[in-house]
PDB file of C-alpha atoms and ligand atoms in Angstrom:
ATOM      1  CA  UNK A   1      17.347 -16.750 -26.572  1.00 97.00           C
ATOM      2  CA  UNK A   2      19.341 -13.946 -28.485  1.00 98.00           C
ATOM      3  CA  UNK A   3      23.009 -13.192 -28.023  1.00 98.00           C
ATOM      4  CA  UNK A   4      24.440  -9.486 -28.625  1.00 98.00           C
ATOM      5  CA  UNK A   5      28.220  -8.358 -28.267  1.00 98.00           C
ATOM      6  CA  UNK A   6      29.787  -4.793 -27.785  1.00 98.00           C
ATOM      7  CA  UNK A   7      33.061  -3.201 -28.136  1.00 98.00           C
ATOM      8  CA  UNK A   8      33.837   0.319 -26.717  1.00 98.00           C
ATOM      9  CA  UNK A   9      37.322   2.102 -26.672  1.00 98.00           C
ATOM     10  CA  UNK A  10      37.477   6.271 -24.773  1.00 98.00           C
ATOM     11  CA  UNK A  11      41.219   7.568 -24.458  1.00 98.00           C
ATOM     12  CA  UNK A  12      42.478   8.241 -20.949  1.00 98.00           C
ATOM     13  CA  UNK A  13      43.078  12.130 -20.234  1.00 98.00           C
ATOM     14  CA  UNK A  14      43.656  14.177 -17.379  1.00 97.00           C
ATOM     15  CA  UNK A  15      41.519  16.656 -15.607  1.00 95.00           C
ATOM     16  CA  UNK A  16      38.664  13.920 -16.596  1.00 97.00           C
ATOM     17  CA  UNK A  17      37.168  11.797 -13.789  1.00 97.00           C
ATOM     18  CA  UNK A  18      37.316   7.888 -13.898  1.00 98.00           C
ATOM     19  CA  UNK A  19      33.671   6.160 -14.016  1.00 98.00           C
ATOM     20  CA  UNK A  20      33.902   2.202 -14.453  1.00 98.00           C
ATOM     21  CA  UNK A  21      30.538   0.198 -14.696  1.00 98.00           C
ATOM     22  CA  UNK A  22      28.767   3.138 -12.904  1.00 98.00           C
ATOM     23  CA  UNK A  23      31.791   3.376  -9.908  1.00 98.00           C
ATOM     24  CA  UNK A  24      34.083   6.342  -9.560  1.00 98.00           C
ATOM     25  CA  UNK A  25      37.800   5.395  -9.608  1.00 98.00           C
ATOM     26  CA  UNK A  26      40.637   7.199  -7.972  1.00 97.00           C
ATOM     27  CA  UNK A  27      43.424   7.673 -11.320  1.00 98.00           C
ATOM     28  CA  UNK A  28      45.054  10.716 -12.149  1.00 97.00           C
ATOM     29  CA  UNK A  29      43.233  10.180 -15.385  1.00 98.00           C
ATOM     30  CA  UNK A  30      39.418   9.784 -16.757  1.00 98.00           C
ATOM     31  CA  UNK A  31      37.868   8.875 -19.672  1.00 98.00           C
ATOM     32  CA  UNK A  32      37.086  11.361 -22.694  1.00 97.00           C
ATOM     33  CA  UNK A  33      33.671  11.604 -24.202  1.00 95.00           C
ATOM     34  CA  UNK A  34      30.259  13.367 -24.808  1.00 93.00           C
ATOM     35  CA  UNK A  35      28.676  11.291 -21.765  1.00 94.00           C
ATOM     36  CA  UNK A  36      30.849  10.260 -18.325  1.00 96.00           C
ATOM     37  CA  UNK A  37      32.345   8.230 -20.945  1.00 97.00           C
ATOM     38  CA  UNK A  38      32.259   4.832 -19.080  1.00 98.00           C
ATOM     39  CA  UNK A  39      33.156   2.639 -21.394  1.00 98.00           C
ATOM     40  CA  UNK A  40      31.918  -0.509 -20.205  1.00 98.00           C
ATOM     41  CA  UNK A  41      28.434   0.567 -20.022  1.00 98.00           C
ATOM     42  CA  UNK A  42      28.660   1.934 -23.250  1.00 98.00           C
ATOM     43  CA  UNK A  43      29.630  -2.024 -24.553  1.00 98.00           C
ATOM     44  CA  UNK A  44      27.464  -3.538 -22.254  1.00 98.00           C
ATOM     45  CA  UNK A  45      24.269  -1.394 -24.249  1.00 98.00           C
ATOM     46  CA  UNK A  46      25.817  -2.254 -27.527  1.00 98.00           C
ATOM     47  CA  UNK A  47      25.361  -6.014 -26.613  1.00 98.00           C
ATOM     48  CA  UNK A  48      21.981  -5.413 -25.053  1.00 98.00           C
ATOM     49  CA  UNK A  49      20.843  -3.706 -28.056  1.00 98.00           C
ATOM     50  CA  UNK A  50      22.642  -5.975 -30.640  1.00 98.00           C
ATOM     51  CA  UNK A  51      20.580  -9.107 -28.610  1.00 98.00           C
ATOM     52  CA  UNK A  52      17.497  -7.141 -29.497  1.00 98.00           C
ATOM     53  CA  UNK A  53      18.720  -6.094 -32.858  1.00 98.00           C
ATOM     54  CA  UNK A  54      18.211  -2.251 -31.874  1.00 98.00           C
ATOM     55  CA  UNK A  55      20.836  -0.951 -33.448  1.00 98.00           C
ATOM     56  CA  UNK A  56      23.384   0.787 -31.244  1.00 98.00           C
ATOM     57  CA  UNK A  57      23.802   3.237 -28.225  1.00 96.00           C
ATOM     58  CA  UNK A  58      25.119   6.135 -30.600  1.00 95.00           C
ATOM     59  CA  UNK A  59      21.579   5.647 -33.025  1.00 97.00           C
ATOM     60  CA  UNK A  60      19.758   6.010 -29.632  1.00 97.00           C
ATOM     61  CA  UNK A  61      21.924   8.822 -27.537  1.00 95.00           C
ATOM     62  CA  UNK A  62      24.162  10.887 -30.148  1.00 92.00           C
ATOM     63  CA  UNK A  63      27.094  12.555 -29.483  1.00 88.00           C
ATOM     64  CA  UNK A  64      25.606  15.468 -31.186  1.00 90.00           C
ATOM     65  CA  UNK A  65      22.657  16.532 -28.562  1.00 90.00           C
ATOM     66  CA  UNK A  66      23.624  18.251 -25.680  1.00 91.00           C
ATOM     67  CA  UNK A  67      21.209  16.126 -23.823  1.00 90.00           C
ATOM     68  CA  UNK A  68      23.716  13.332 -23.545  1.00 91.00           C
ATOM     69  CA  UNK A  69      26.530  16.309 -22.269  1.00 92.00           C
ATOM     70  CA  UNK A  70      28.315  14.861 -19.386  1.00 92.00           C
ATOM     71  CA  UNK A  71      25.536  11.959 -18.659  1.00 94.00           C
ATOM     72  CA  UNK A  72      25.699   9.145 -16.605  1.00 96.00           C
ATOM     73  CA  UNK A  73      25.642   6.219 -18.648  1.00 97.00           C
ATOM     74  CA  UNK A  74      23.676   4.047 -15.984  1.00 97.00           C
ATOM     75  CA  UNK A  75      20.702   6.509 -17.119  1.00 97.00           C
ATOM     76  CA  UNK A  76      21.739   5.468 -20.569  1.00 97.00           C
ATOM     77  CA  UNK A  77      21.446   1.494 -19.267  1.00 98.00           C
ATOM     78  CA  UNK A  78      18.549   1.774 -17.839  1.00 98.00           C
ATOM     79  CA  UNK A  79      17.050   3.307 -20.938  1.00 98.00           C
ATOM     80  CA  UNK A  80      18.605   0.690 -22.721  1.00 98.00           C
ATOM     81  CA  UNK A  81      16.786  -2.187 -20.732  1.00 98.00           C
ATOM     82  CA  UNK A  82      13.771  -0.439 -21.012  1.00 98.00           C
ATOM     83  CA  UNK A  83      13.638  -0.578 -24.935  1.00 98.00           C
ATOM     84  CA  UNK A  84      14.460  -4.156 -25.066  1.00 98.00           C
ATOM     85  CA  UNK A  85      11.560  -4.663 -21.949  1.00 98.00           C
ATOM     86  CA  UNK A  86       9.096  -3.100 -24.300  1.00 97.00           C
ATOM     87  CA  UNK A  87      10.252  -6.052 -27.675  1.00 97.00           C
ATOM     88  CA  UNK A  88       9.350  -8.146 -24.723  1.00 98.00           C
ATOM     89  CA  UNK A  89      12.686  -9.126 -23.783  1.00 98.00           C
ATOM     90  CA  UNK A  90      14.333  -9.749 -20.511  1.00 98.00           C
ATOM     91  CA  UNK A  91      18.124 -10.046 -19.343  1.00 98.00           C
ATOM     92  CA  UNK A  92      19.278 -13.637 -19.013  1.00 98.00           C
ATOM     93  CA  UNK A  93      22.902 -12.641 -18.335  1.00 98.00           C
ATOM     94  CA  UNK A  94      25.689 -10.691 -19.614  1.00 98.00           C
ATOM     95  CA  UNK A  95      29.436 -10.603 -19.625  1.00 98.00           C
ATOM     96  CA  UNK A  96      31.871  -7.641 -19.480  1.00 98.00           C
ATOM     97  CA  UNK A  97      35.575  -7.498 -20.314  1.00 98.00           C
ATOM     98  CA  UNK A  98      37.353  -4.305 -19.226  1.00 98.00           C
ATOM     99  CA  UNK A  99      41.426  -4.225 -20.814  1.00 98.00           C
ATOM    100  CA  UNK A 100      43.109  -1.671 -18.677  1.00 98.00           C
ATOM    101  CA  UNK A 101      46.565  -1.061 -17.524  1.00 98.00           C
ATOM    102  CA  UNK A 102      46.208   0.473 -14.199  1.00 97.00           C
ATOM    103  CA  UNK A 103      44.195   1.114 -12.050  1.00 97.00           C
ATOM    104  CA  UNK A 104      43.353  -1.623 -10.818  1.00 96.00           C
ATOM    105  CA  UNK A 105      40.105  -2.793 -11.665  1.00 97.00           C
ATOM    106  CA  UNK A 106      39.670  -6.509  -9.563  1.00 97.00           C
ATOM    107  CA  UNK A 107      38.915  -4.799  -5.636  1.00 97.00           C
ATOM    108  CA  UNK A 108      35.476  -2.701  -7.368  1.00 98.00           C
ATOM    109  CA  UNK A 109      34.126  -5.765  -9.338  1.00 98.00           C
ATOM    110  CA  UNK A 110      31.831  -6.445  -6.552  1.00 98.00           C
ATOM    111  CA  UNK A 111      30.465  -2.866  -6.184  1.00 98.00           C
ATOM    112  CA  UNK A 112      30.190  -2.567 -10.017  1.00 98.00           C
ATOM    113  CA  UNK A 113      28.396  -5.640 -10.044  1.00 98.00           C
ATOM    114  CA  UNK A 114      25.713  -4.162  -7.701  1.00 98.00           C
ATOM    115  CA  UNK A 115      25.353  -0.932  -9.067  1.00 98.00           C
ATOM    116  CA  UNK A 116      25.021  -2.425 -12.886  1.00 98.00           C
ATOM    117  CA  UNK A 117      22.281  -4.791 -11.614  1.00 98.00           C
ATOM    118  CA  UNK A 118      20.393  -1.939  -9.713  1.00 98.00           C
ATOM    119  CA  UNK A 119      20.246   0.338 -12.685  1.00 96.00           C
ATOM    120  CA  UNK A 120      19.637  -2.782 -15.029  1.00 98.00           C
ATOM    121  CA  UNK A 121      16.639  -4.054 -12.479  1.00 98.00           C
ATOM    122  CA  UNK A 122      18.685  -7.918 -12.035  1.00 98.00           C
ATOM    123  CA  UNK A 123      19.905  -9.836 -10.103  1.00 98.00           C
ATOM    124  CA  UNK A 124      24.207  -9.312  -9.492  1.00 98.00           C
ATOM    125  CA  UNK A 125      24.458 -12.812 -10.186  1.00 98.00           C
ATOM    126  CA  UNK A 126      23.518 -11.867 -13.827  1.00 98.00           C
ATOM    127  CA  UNK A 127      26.416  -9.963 -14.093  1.00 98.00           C
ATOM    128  CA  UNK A 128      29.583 -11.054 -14.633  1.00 98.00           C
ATOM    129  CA  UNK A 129      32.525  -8.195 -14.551  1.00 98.00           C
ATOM    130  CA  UNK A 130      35.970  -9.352 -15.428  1.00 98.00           C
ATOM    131  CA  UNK A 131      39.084  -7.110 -16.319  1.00 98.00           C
ATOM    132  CA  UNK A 132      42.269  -7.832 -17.810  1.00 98.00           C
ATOM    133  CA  UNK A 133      45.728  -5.786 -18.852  1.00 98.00           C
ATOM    134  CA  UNK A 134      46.875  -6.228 -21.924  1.00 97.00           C
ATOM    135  CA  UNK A 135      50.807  -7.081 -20.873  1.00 98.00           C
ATOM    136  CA  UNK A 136      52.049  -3.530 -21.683  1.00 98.00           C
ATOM    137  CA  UNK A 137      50.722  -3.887 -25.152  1.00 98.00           C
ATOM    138  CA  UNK A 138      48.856  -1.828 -27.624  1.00 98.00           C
ATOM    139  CA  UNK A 139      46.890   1.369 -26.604  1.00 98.00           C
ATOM    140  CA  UNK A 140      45.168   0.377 -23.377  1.00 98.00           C
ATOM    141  CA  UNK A 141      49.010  -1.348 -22.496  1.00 98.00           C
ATOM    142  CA  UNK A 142      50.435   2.256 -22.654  1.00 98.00           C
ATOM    143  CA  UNK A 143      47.592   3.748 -21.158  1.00 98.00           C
ATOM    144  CA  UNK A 144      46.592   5.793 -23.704  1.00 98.00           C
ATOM    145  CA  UNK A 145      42.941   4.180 -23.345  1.00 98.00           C
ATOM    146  CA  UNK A 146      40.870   1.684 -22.006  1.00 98.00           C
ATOM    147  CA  UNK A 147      39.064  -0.967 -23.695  1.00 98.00           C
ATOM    148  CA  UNK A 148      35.603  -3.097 -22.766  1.00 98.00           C
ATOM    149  CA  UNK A 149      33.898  -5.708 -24.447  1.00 98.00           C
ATOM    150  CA  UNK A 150      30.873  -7.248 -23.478  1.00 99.00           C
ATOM    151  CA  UNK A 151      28.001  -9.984 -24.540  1.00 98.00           C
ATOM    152  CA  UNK A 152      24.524 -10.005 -23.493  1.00 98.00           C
ATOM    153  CA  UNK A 153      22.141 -12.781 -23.613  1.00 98.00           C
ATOM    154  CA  UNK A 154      18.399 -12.432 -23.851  1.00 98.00           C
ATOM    155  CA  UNK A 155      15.376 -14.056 -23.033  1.00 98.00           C
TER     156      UNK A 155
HETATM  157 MG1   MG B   1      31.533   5.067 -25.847  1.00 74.80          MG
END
């Protein structure tokens, strides 16, 4: 068994779209980045890749090539799982930790849950979605941001 954890932070801006563990959210903001900039994905790969020791999702998808332009990060998943499939690993579970203000996270756990474990080939009882505000505090409290952290374990 290996463990792997990952941290991601995007700032919240408008005229962006919302994506959440592969799910569109209604906000009057969206997250900024290169890719869709959904920011749990992008910690769920760093602890998927740091299980693996594989370095982390910006050695494998840069900012830098226009490939990555507007992407959806389940393709980046996906691509993620298949790198670890091929050190002849497999998911045991993982764990995700989204810190967010508004909107309200809790009513889409369920549907993130099933689209995570379709693009990650698993079962959705191998992953575990939780989210949390962070009482008005820091960054994510003033919604300047959100926040995810995840770990991964692997078999
Ligand atoms: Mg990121």
């Amino acid at each position: 068994m290996r463990i792997g954890m990952g941290f991601d932070v995007h700032r919240l801006v408008t005229d962006r779209e919302l994506w959440l563990c592969g799910v569109k959210l209604e906000h009057e903001k969206g997250l900024l980045g290169h890719s869709d900039a959904d920011v749990a994905i992008h910690a769920l790969c760093d602890a998927i890749l740091g299980a693996a020791c594989l370095r982390d999702i910006g050695f494998h998808f840069p900012d830098t090539d226009s490939r990555y332009k507007g992407i959806d990060s389940c393709k980046l998943l996906a691509e993620v799982m298949r790198l670890i499939r091929e050190k002849g690993y497999e998911l045991g579970n993982c764990d995700i930790t989204i810190c967010a203000e508004r909107p309200k996270i809790n009513p889409h756990i369920p549907d993130m849950q099933l689209r995570l474990a379709q693009c990650m080939g698993c079962d959705v009882s191998q992953v575990s979605i939780k989210a949390t505000t962070t009482e008005k505090l820091g960054f994510t409290g003033r919604e300047e941001g959100i926040a995810a952290y995840a770990v991964a374990l692997l078999l």
